[in-house]
Short mmCIF file of C-alpha atoms and ligand atoms in Angstrom, two decimals:
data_model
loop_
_atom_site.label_atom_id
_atom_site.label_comp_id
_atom_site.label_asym_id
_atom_site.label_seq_id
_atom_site.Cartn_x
_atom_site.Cartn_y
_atom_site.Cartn_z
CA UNK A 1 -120.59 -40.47 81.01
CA UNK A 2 -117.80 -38.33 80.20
CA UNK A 3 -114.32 -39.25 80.22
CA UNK A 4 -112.43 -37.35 82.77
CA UNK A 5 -109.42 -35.45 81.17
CA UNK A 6 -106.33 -34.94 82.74
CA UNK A 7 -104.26 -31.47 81.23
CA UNK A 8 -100.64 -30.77 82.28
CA UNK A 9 -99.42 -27.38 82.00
CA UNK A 10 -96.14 -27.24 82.26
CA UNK A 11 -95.87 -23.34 81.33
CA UNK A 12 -92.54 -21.67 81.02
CA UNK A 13 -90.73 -24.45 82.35
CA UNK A 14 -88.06 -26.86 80.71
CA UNK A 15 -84.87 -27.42 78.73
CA UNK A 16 -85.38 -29.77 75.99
CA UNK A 17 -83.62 -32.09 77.93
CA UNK A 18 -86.08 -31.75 80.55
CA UNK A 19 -89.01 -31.92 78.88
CA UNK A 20 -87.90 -34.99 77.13
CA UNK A 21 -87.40 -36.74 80.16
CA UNK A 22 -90.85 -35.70 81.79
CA UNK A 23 -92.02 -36.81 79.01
CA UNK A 24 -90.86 -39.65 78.72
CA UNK A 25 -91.66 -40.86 82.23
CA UNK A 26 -94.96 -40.02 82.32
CA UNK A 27 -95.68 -42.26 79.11
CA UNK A 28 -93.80 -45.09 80.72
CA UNK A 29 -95.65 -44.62 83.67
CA UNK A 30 -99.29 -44.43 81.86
CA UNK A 31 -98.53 -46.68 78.79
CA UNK A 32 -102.27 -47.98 78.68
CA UNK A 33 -104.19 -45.02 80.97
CA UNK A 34 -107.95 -46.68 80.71
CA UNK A 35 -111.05 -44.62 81.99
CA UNK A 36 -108.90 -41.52 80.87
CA UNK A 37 -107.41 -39.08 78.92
CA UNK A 38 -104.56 -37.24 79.14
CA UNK A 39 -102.86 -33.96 77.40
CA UNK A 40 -99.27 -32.45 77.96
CA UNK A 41 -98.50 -28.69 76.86
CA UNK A 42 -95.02 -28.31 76.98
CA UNK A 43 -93.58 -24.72 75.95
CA UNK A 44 -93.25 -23.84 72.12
CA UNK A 45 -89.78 -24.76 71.87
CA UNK A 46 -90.22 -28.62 73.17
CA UNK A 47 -93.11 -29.67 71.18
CA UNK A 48 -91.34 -31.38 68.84
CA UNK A 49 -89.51 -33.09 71.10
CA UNK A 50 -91.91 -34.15 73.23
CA UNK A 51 -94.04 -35.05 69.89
CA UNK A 52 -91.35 -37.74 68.89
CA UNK A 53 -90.89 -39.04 72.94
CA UNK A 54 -94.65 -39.46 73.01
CA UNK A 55 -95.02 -41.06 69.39
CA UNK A 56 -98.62 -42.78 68.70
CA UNK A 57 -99.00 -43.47 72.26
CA UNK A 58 -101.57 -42.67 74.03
CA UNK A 59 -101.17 -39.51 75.74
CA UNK A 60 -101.81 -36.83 73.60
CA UNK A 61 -99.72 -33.34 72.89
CA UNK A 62 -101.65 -29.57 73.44
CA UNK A 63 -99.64 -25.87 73.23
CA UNK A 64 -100.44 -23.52 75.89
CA UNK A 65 -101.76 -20.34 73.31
CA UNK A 66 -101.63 -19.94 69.62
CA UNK A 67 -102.47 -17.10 67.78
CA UNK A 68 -105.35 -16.30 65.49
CA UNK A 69 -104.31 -16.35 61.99
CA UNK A 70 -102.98 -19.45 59.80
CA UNK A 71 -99.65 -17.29 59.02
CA UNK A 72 -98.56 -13.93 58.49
CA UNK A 73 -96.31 -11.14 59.57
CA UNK A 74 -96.52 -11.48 63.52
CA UNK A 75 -93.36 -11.95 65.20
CA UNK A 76 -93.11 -13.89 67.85
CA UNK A 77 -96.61 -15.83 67.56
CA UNK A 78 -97.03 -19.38 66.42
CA UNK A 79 -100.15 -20.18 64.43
CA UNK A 80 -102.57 -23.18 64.92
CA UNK A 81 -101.64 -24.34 61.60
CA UNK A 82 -98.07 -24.37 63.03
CA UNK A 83 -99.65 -26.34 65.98
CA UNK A 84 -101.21 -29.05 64.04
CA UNK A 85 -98.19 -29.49 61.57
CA UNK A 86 -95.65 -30.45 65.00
CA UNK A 87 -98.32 -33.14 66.10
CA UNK A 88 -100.70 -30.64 68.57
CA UNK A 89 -103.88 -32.05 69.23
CA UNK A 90 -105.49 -29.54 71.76
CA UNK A 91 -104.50 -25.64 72.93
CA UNK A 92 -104.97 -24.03 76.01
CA UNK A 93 -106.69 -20.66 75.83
CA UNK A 94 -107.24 -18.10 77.97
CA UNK A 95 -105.23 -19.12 80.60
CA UNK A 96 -105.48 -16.11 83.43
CA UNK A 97 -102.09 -15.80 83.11
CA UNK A 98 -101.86 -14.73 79.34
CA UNK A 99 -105.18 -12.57 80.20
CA UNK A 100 -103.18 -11.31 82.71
CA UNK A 101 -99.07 -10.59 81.46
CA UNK A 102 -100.05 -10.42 77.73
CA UNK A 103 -103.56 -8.31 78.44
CA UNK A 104 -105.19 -11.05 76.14
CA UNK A 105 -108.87 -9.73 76.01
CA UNK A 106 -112.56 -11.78 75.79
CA UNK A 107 -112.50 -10.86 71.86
CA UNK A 108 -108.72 -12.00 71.38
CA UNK A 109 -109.64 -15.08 73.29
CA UNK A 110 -113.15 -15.45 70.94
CA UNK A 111 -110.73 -15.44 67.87
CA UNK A 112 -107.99 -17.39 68.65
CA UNK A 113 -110.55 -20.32 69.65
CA UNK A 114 -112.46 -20.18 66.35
CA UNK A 115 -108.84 -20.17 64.53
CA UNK A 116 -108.31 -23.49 66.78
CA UNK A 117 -111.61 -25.30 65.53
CA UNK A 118 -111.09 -24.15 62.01
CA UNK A 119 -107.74 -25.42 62.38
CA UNK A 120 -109.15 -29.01 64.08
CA UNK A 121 -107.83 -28.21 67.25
CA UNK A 122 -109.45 -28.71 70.63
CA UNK A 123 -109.49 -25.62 72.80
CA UNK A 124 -109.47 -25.36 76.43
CA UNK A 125 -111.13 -22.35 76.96
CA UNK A 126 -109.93 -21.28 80.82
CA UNK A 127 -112.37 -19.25 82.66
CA UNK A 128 -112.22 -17.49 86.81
CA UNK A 129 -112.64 -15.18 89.22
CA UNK A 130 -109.97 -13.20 91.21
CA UNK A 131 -109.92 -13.36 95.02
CA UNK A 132 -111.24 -9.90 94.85
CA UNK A 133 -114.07 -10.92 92.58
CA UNK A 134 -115.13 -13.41 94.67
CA UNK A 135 -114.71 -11.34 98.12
CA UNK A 136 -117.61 -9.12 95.94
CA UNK A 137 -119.46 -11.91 94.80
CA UNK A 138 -118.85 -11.80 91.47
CA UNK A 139 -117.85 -14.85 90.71
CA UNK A 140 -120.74 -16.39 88.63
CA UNK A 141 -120.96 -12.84 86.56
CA UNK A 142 -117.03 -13.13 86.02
CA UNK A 143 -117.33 -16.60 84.69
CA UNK A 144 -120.28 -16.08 82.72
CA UNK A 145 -118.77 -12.72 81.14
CA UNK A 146 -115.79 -14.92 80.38
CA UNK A 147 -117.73 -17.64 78.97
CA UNK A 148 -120.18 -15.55 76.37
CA UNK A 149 -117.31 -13.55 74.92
CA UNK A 150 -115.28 -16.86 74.12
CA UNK A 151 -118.53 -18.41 72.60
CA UNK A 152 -120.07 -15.89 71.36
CA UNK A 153 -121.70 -16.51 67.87
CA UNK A 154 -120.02 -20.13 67.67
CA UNK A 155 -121.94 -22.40 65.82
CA UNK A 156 -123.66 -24.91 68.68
CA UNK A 157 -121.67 -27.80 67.03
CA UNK A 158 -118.61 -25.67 67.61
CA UNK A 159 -119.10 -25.33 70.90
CA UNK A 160 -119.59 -29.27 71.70
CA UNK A 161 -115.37 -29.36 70.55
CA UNK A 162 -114.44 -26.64 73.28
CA UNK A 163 -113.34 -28.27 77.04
CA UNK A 164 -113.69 -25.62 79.66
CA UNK A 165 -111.23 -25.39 82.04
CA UNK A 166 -113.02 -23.40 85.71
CA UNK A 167 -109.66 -21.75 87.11
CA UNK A 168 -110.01 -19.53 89.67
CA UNK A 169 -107.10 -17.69 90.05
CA UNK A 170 -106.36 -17.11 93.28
CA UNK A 171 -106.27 -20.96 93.03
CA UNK A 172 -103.37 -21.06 90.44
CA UNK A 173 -100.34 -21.91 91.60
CA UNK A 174 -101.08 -20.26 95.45
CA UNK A 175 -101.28 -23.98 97.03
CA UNK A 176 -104.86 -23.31 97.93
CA UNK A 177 -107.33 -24.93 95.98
CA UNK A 178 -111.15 -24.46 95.77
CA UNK A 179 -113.01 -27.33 97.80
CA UNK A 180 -114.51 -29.80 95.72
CA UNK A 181 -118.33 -28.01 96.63
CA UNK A 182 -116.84 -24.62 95.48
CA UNK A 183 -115.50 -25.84 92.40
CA UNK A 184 -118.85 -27.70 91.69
CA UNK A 185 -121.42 -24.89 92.03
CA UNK A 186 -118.99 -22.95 89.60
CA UNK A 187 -119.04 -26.13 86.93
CA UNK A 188 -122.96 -26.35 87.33
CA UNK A 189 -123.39 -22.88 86.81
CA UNK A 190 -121.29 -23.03 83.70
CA UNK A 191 -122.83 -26.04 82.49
CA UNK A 192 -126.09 -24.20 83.00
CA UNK A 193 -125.03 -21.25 80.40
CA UNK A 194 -124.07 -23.88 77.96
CA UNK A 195 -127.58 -25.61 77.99
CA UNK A 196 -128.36 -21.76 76.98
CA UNK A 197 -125.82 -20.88 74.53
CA UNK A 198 -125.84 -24.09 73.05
CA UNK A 199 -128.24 -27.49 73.62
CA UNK A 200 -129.19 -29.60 76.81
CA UNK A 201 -127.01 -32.44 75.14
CA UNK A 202 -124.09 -30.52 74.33
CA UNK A 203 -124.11 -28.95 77.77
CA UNK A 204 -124.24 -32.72 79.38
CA UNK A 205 -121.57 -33.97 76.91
CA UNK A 206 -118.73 -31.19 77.10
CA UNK A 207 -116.19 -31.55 80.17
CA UNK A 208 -115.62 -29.07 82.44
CA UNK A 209 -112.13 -29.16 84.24
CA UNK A 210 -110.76 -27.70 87.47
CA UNK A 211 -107.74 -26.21 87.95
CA UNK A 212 -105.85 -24.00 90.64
CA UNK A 213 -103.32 -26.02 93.13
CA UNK A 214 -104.29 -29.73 91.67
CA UNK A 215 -101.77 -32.10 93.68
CA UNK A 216 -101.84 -35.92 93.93
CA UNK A 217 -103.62 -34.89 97.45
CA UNK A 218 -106.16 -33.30 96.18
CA UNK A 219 -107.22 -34.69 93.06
CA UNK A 220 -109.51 -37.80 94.00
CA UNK A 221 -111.72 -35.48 96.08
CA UNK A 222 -111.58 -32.85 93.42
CA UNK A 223 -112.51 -35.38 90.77
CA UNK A 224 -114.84 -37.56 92.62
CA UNK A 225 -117.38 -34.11 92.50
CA UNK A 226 -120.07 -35.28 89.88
CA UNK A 227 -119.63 -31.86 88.00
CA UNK A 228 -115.68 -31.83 87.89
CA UNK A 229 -114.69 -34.05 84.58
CA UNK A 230 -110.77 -33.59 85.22
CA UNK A 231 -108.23 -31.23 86.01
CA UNK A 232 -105.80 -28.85 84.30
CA UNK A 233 -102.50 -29.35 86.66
CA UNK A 234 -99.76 -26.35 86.48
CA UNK A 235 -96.84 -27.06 89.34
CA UNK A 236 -97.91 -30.66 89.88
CA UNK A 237 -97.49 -31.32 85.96
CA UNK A 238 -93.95 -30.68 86.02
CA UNK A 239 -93.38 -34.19 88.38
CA UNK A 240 -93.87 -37.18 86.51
CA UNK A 241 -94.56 -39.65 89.63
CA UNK A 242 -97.02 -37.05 90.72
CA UNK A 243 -98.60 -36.41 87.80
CA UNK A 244 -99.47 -39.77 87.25
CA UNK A 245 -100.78 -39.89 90.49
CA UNK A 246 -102.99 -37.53 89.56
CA UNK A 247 -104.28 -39.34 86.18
CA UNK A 248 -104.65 -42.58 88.10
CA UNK A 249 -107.02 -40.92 90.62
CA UNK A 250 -109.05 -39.41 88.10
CA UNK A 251 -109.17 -43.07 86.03
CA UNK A 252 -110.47 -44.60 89.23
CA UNK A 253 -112.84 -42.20 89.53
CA UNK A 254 -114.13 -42.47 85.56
CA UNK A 255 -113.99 -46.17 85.97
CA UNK A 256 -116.09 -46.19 89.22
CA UNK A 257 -119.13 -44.13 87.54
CA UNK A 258 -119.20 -46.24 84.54
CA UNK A 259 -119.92 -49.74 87.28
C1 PEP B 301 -102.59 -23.63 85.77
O1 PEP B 301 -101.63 -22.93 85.51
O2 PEP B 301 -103.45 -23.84 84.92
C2 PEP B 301 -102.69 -24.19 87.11
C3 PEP B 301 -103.81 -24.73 87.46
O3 PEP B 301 -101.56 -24.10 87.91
P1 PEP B 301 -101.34 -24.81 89.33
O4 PEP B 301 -101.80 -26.23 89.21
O5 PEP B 301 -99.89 -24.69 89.58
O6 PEP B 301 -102.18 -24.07 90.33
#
């Protein structure tokens, strides 16, 4: 069984004051989520807040990058030591996004997520196809590309840490979300290349997360697909009663499998 995950990325969004009060009601409104777990990456400048809001509760705190090296002369970046130290449990990498606007490549990606595990961090390592990509079929070669550059040469115990995150990104943040079979033929194929590139077990134990237009609509279905173990939620994230919508379907669904 695998505990579904719930990730909410709120991206460039939020005043301190805002993030401390999305925060805040999401914790309220999950103070004992069972069957579950759930992650909030805020932007780099309210982790601290939202580290003190969400205390030793339950709900855990991720960044949405880091960069590769414990310290150093690199303006701008924030290190996973620098992560850890504020109360960061988890980092998002390779979001399309960054792989996108920043031009983060496979080998970028590969080193910032073994600077994460040395560091005790959990990675999400995102992974998808374009529209385009998939229009040519390429979707399983896109994703498995993706995949062996981010793992490649990780110890097999490293990659049991790593959460993969299947975003396709003509999903992300478009309103149109794969179908819950789409999504699933993806995560089995992944799951597949991890029996490869790492063990039978590992591949059965490490969750694999959807993301691309999550909504409180959407997310039982999504969930309720025996290969999707959770979701990484951008838009929906940023509204706490939906969010928690969300997270509650997802429990359901964790609690169901386990009867
Ligand atoms: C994301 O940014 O990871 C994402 C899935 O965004 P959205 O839910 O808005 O599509």
């Amino acid at each position: 069984m695998r505990t579904p995950l719930i990730v909410g990325n709120w991206k460039m969004h939020g005043t301190l004051g805002e993030a401390r009060a999305l925060a805040g009601a999401v914790r309220d409104g999950l103070k004992r989520p069972r069957g579950v777990e759930v992650v909030l990456c805020p932007s780099f400048t309210a982790l601290a807040a939202v580290a003190e809001v969400l205390g030793t509760g339950p709900i855990q705190l991720g960044a949405q990058t880091c960069h590769h090296e414990a310290a150093g002369a690199h303006t701008g970046e924030v290190s996973p030591a620098m992560l850890v130290d504020v109360g960061c449990r988890w980092v998002l990498l390779g979001h399309s996004e960054r792989r996108k606007e920043i031009g983060e490549s496979d080998g970028l990606i590969y080193q910032k997520l073994r600077a994460a595990l040395a560091h005790k961090l959990r990675p999400v390592l995102c992974v998808g196809e374009t529209a385009e990509e998939r229009r040519q079929g390429l979707t399983f070669p896109t994703v498995e590309g993706q995949l062996r550059a981010g793992l490649a040469g990780l110890a097999v115990d490293a990659i049991g840490g790593i959460v993969l995150a299947y975003e396709p990104v003509w999903a992300i943040g478009t309103g149109v979300n794969a179908t819950p079979g789409q999504a699933g033929e993806v995560h089995g194929y992944l799951r597949g290349l991890l029996s490869e590139l790492a063990s039978k077990e590992i591949a059965q134990k490490t969750r694999i997360l959807y993301g691309g237009s999550v909504k409180a609509d959407n997310a039982g279905d999504l969930v309720a697909e025996p290969e999707i173990d959770g979701a990484l939620v951008g838009g929906a994230s940023l509204n706490a009663p939906g969010f928690i919508a969300i997270v509650k379907q997802a429990a359901r669904v964790g609690a169901a499998s386990k009867e």
